[in-house]
């Protein structure tokens, strides 16, 4: 939301509260029933102002918090991507490196889905995978889903998939149908929006994000109440303002008497 619009909305809500306060100050001319009515009016006007003026600002609080995190020097974000093996990782890295704030791109692993394994097949793949390529030392074989996950350590996904595909073709007589590459991207928080947009243009959405901006979003979302509760809270503010207006004159009179008492005591 625009800063000017935000300021205008806040001022309008304050004007509404001043109106409630002014009405409540007419207490000397009211009956007890009318005083209760003023409290109801205060709640209604507070809730109305909250719904129309403050609620849009409140909904933008996560964006405001993240905007602050993005401009803080030294803040970083780590994006984890799961992309098809058909994705040109080198081209992706080249495009992202043109963005100011890009720091690094690393291929962390590949996932190769096959089929649900029998006990015999599971034992076979589990014992054979490390023999396919000397770089396949860190891997897992999921018996139920039939997915083989291989971690990459200073080894490219294209090399890893070529090794596995060549072995698979030699043993099963056909190509692997699909594989997924896991990528980790580290960027400055200030580059988050631009990197996110660049990935979207390529049809890529981060599977998870870690960092200052994401933590700010998560903390804001977890601490915020629903819009309905926020509107009710604004109604409560209206009631408090109405109560202050109703007893304002009594407070002023009491303060004057107290000051007069202190002044008299000093004279003695």
Short mmCIF file of C-alpha atoms in Angstrom, two decimals:
data_model
loop_
_atom_site.label_atom_id
_atom_site.label_comp_id
_atom_site.label_asym_id
_atom_site.label_seq_id
_atom_site.Cartn_x
_atom_site.Cartn_y
_atom_site.Cartn_z
CA UNK A 1 0.00 0.00 0.00
CA UNK A 2 1.21 3.52 -0.84
CA UNK A 3 2.70 5.47 2.09
CA UNK A 4 0.48 8.50 1.45
CA UNK A 5 -2.66 6.33 1.37
CA UNK A 6 -1.55 4.65 4.61
CA UNK A 7 -1.13 8.01 6.35
CA UNK A 8 -4.54 9.20 5.09
CA UNK A 9 -6.24 6.02 6.37
CA UNK A 10 -4.65 6.39 9.80
CA UNK A 11 -5.69 10.06 10.00
CA UNK A 12 -9.26 9.15 9.02
CA UNK A 13 -9.40 6.52 11.77
CA UNK A 14 -8.09 9.05 14.30
CA UNK A 15 -10.78 11.53 13.17
CA UNK A 16 -13.42 8.84 13.76
CA UNK A 17 -12.06 8.27 17.28
CA UNK A 18 -12.10 12.03 17.95
CA UNK A 19 -15.74 12.01 16.88
CA UNK A 20 -16.52 9.20 19.33
CA UNK A 21 -14.64 11.03 22.09
CA UNK A 22 -16.55 14.25 21.40
CA UNK A 23 -19.92 12.54 21.56
CA UNK A 24 -18.98 10.78 24.80
CA UNK A 25 -18.07 14.13 26.38
CA UNK A 26 -21.78 15.03 26.25
CA UNK A 27 -22.25 12.79 29.31
CA UNK A 28 -23.79 15.57 31.49
CA UNK A 29 -26.68 15.73 29.06
CA UNK A 30 -27.21 11.95 28.84
CA UNK A 31 -29.18 9.38 30.77
CA UNK A 32 -27.58 6.07 31.79
CA UNK A 33 -29.22 4.29 28.86
CA UNK A 34 -27.80 6.83 26.44
CA UNK A 35 -24.33 6.31 27.94
CA UNK A 36 -24.58 2.60 27.13
CA UNK A 37 -25.66 3.58 23.63
CA UNK A 38 -22.51 5.69 23.28
CA UNK A 39 -20.38 2.65 24.14
CA UNK A 40 -22.18 0.70 21.41
CA UNK A 41 -21.64 3.55 18.95
CA UNK A 42 -17.95 3.64 19.92
CA UNK A 43 -17.63 -0.08 19.19
CA UNK A 44 -19.48 0.22 15.87
CA UNK A 45 -17.44 3.21 14.65
CA UNK A 46 -14.17 1.62 15.82
CA UNK A 47 -14.98 -1.64 14.03
CA UNK A 48 -16.10 0.25 10.92
CA UNK A 49 -12.89 2.30 10.85
CA UNK A 50 -10.84 -0.83 11.44
CA UNK A 51 -12.52 -2.69 8.59
CA UNK A 52 -12.21 0.10 6.03
CA UNK A 53 -9.06 1.96 7.06
CA UNK A 54 -6.79 -0.08 9.36
CA UNK A 55 -7.43 -3.63 8.12
CA UNK A 56 -5.77 -3.05 4.69
CA UNK A 57 -2.71 -1.61 6.48
CA UNK A 58 -2.65 -4.54 8.92
CA UNK A 59 -2.81 -7.04 6.04
CA UNK A 60 0.30 -5.41 4.54
CA UNK A 61 2.35 -5.76 7.73
CA UNK A 62 4.27 -8.86 6.50
CA UNK A 63 5.27 -6.94 3.37
CA UNK A 64 6.39 -3.99 5.46
CA UNK A 65 8.46 -6.27 7.70
CA UNK A 66 10.08 -8.02 4.72
CA UNK A 67 10.79 -4.70 3.02
CA UNK A 68 12.87 -3.73 6.05
CA UNK A 69 14.75 -7.05 5.98
CA UNK A 70 15.52 -6.65 2.27
CA UNK A 71 17.37 -3.38 2.74
CA UNK A 72 19.43 -4.59 5.71
CA UNK A 73 23.05 -5.12 4.59
CA UNK A 74 24.43 -8.63 4.97
CA UNK A 75 21.06 -10.42 4.96
CA UNK A 76 20.96 -13.52 2.76
CA UNK A 77 18.33 -15.88 1.39
CA UNK A 78 18.81 -19.52 0.41
CA UNK A 79 16.41 -20.89 -2.20
CA UNK A 80 16.04 -24.64 -2.77
CA UNK A 81 14.82 -25.68 -6.22
CA UNK A 82 13.64 -29.02 -7.61
CA UNK A 83 13.92 -28.76 -11.40
CA UNK A 84 13.65 -31.18 -14.29
CA UNK A 85 16.87 -32.69 -15.60
CA UNK A 86 15.95 -31.04 -18.91
CA UNK A 87 16.60 -27.63 -17.35
CA UNK A 88 19.79 -25.98 -18.56
CA UNK A 89 21.47 -25.36 -15.21
CA UNK A 90 24.38 -23.46 -16.77
CA UNK A 91 21.98 -21.09 -18.54
CA UNK A 92 20.01 -20.67 -15.32
CA UNK A 93 23.17 -19.77 -13.42
CA UNK A 94 24.26 -17.40 -16.18
CA UNK A 95 20.92 -15.54 -16.12
CA UNK A 96 20.84 -15.30 -12.33
CA UNK A 97 24.46 -14.13 -12.12
CA UNK A 98 23.45 -10.97 -14.00
CA UNK A 99 21.29 -9.95 -11.03
CA UNK A 100 23.03 -7.80 -8.45
CA UNK A 101 23.07 -9.68 -5.17
CA UNK A 102 23.38 -13.17 -6.69
CA UNK A 103 26.05 -15.12 -4.81
CA UNK A 104 26.10 -18.78 -5.76
CA UNK A 105 24.29 -21.70 -7.37
CA UNK A 106 25.04 -25.27 -6.35
CA UNK A 107 23.65 -28.58 -7.59
CA UNK A 108 23.11 -30.58 -4.41
CA UNK A 109 21.62 -33.81 -5.74
CA UNK A 110 19.52 -35.74 -8.24
CA UNK A 111 16.40 -37.86 -7.79
CA UNK A 112 15.61 -40.67 -10.23
CA UNK A 113 12.11 -42.18 -9.95
CA UNK A 114 11.82 -45.76 -11.26
CA UNK A 115 9.10 -48.05 -9.84
CA UNK A 116 8.00 -49.55 -6.55
CA UNK A 117 10.71 -52.09 -5.72
CA UNK A 118 10.28 -55.64 -4.51
CA UNK A 119 12.55 -56.77 -1.68
CA UNK A 120 14.95 -58.33 -4.17
CA UNK A 121 15.03 -55.22 -6.39
CA UNK A 122 15.53 -52.98 -3.38
CA UNK A 123 18.56 -54.98 -2.22
CA UNK A 124 19.93 -54.98 -5.77
CA UNK A 125 19.72 -51.19 -6.27
CA UNK A 126 20.83 -50.44 -2.73
CA UNK A 127 24.04 -52.44 -3.20
CA UNK A 128 24.66 -51.50 -6.84
CA UNK A 129 24.24 -47.68 -6.86
CA UNK A 130 27.65 -46.91 -5.25
CA UNK A 131 29.33 -49.12 -7.88
CA UNK A 132 27.83 -47.18 -10.81
CA UNK A 133 29.98 -44.11 -10.19
CA UNK A 134 32.66 -43.43 -7.60
CA UNK A 135 30.90 -40.12 -6.79
CA UNK A 136 27.71 -41.96 -5.70
CA UNK A 137 28.83 -42.43 -2.12
CA UNK A 138 25.94 -40.55 -0.48
CA UNK A 139 22.60 -41.94 -1.67
CA UNK A 140 19.25 -43.38 -0.57
CA UNK A 141 16.91 -45.87 -2.21
CA UNK A 142 13.22 -45.59 -1.37
CA UNK A 143 11.63 -49.02 -1.66
CA UNK A 144 7.99 -47.82 -1.70
CA UNK A 145 8.25 -44.95 -4.18
CA UNK A 146 11.15 -46.40 -6.13
CA UNK A 147 13.05 -43.11 -6.04
CA UNK A 148 16.84 -43.12 -5.94
CA UNK A 149 18.31 -39.96 -4.40
CA UNK A 150 21.98 -39.24 -5.02
CA UNK A 151 23.78 -36.36 -3.30
CA UNK A 152 26.27 -34.40 -5.40
CA UNK A 153 29.55 -33.20 -3.95
CA UNK A 154 31.59 -31.16 -6.44
CA UNK A 155 29.97 -33.18 -9.22
CA UNK A 156 27.55 -31.91 -11.87
CA UNK A 157 24.06 -33.31 -12.31
CA UNK A 158 24.69 -33.91 -16.03
CA UNK A 159 27.69 -36.14 -15.25
CA UNK A 160 25.79 -38.00 -12.54
CA UNK A 161 22.73 -38.59 -14.72
CA UNK A 162 24.88 -39.68 -17.68
CA UNK A 163 26.63 -42.28 -15.52
CA UNK A 164 23.35 -43.61 -14.18
CA UNK A 165 21.63 -43.53 -17.60
CA UNK A 166 24.49 -45.42 -19.27
CA UNK A 167 24.42 -48.07 -16.54
CA UNK A 168 20.62 -48.33 -16.68
CA UNK A 169 20.62 -48.70 -20.48
CA UNK A 170 23.28 -51.43 -20.30
CA UNK A 171 21.35 -53.39 -17.68
CA UNK A 172 17.71 -52.75 -18.57
CA UNK A 173 17.92 -51.92 -22.27
CA UNK A 174 16.18 -48.55 -22.19
CA UNK A 175 16.51 -44.91 -21.08
CA UNK A 176 15.40 -43.45 -17.76
CA UNK A 177 12.17 -41.51 -18.28
CA UNK A 178 12.61 -38.66 -15.83
CA UNK A 179 15.01 -37.24 -13.29
CA UNK A 180 14.97 -34.26 -10.98
CA UNK A 181 17.87 -31.99 -10.07
CA UNK A 182 18.09 -30.32 -6.66
CA UNK A 183 19.63 -26.84 -6.67
CA UNK A 184 20.60 -24.45 -3.88
CA UNK A 185 20.83 -20.73 -4.65
CA UNK A 186 22.30 -18.15 -2.26
CA UNK A 187 21.43 -14.49 -2.82
CA UNK A 188 21.40 -11.19 -0.96
CA UNK A 189 17.98 -10.44 0.53
CA UNK A 190 17.77 -7.30 -1.60
CA UNK A 191 17.78 -9.48 -4.74
CA UNK A 192 15.00 -11.79 -3.57
CA UNK A 193 12.15 -10.25 -5.59
CA UNK A 194 14.14 -10.06 -8.82
CA UNK A 195 15.46 -13.61 -8.52
CA UNK A 196 11.97 -14.90 -7.70
CA UNK A 197 10.55 -13.15 -10.77
CA UNK A 198 13.32 -14.51 -13.01
CA UNK A 199 12.62 -18.04 -11.80
CA UNK A 200 8.87 -17.62 -12.36
CA UNK A 201 9.53 -16.52 -15.93
CA UNK A 202 11.33 -19.83 -16.42
CA UNK A 203 8.46 -21.75 -14.82
CA UNK A 204 10.45 -22.50 -11.65
CA UNK A 205 9.13 -22.08 -8.11
CA UNK A 206 11.38 -22.57 -5.09
CA UNK A 207 10.40 -25.63 -3.06
CA UNK A 208 11.59 -23.89 0.11
CA UNK A 209 13.29 -20.68 1.19
CA UNK A 210 15.48 -19.98 4.20
CA UNK A 211 16.77 -16.61 5.34
CA UNK A 212 15.91 -13.25 6.86
CA UNK A 213 13.03 -12.41 4.51
CA UNK A 214 11.37 -15.82 4.84
CA UNK A 215 11.81 -15.79 8.63
CA UNK A 216 10.21 -12.35 8.73
CA UNK A 217 7.26 -13.61 6.68
CA UNK A 218 6.83 -16.70 8.86
CA UNK A 219 7.07 -14.70 12.11
CA UNK A 220 4.61 -12.08 10.88
CA UNK A 221 2.09 -14.67 9.72
CA UNK A 222 2.33 -16.65 12.96
CA UNK A 223 1.92 -13.59 15.20
CA UNK A 224 -0.88 -11.89 13.26
CA UNK A 225 -4.50 -12.38 14.26
CA UNK A 226 -7.27 -12.85 11.71
CA UNK A 227 -8.87 -9.81 10.04
CA UNK A 228 -12.12 -10.50 11.91
CA UNK A 229 -10.37 -10.41 15.28
CA UNK A 230 -8.47 -7.30 14.23
CA UNK A 231 -11.71 -5.51 13.34
CA UNK A 232 -13.19 -6.54 16.71
CA UNK A 233 -10.05 -5.20 18.42
CA UNK A 234 -10.56 -1.87 16.63
CA UNK A 235 -14.12 -1.91 17.95
CA UNK A 236 -12.64 -2.38 21.41
CA UNK A 237 -10.46 0.69 20.83
CA UNK A 238 -13.63 2.62 19.99
CA UNK A 239 -15.17 1.50 23.30
CA UNK A 240 -12.06 2.58 25.24
CA UNK A 241 -12.12 5.99 23.55
CA UNK A 242 -15.82 6.31 24.41
CA UNK A 243 -15.12 5.46 28.07
CA UNK A 244 -12.32 8.04 28.17
CA UNK A 245 -14.73 10.62 26.76
CA UNK A 246 -17.45 9.75 29.29
CA UNK A 247 -15.15 10.15 32.27
CA UNK A 248 -12.90 12.87 30.89
CA UNK A 249 -14.73 15.67 32.66
CA UNK A 250 -14.67 13.75 35.95
CA UNK A 251 -10.94 13.21 35.50
CA UNK A 252 -10.33 16.92 34.81
CA UNK A 253 -12.41 17.97 37.83
CA UNK A 254 -10.62 15.45 40.03
CA UNK A 255 -7.24 16.65 38.82
CA UNK A 256 -8.13 20.27 39.57
CA UNK A 257 -9.27 19.35 43.10
CA UNK A 258 -6.05 17.40 43.64
CA UNK A 259 -3.91 20.30 42.44
CA UNK A 260 -5.91 22.70 44.66
CA UNK A 261 -5.36 20.36 47.62
CA UNK A 262 -1.61 20.27 47.02
CA UNK A 263 -1.50 24.05 46.64
CA UNK A 264 -3.40 24.53 49.93
CA UNK A 265 -1.13 22.07 51.71
CA UNK A 266 1.97 23.98 50.57
CA UNK A 267 0.57 27.23 51.93
CA UNK A 268 0.10 25.64 55.33
#
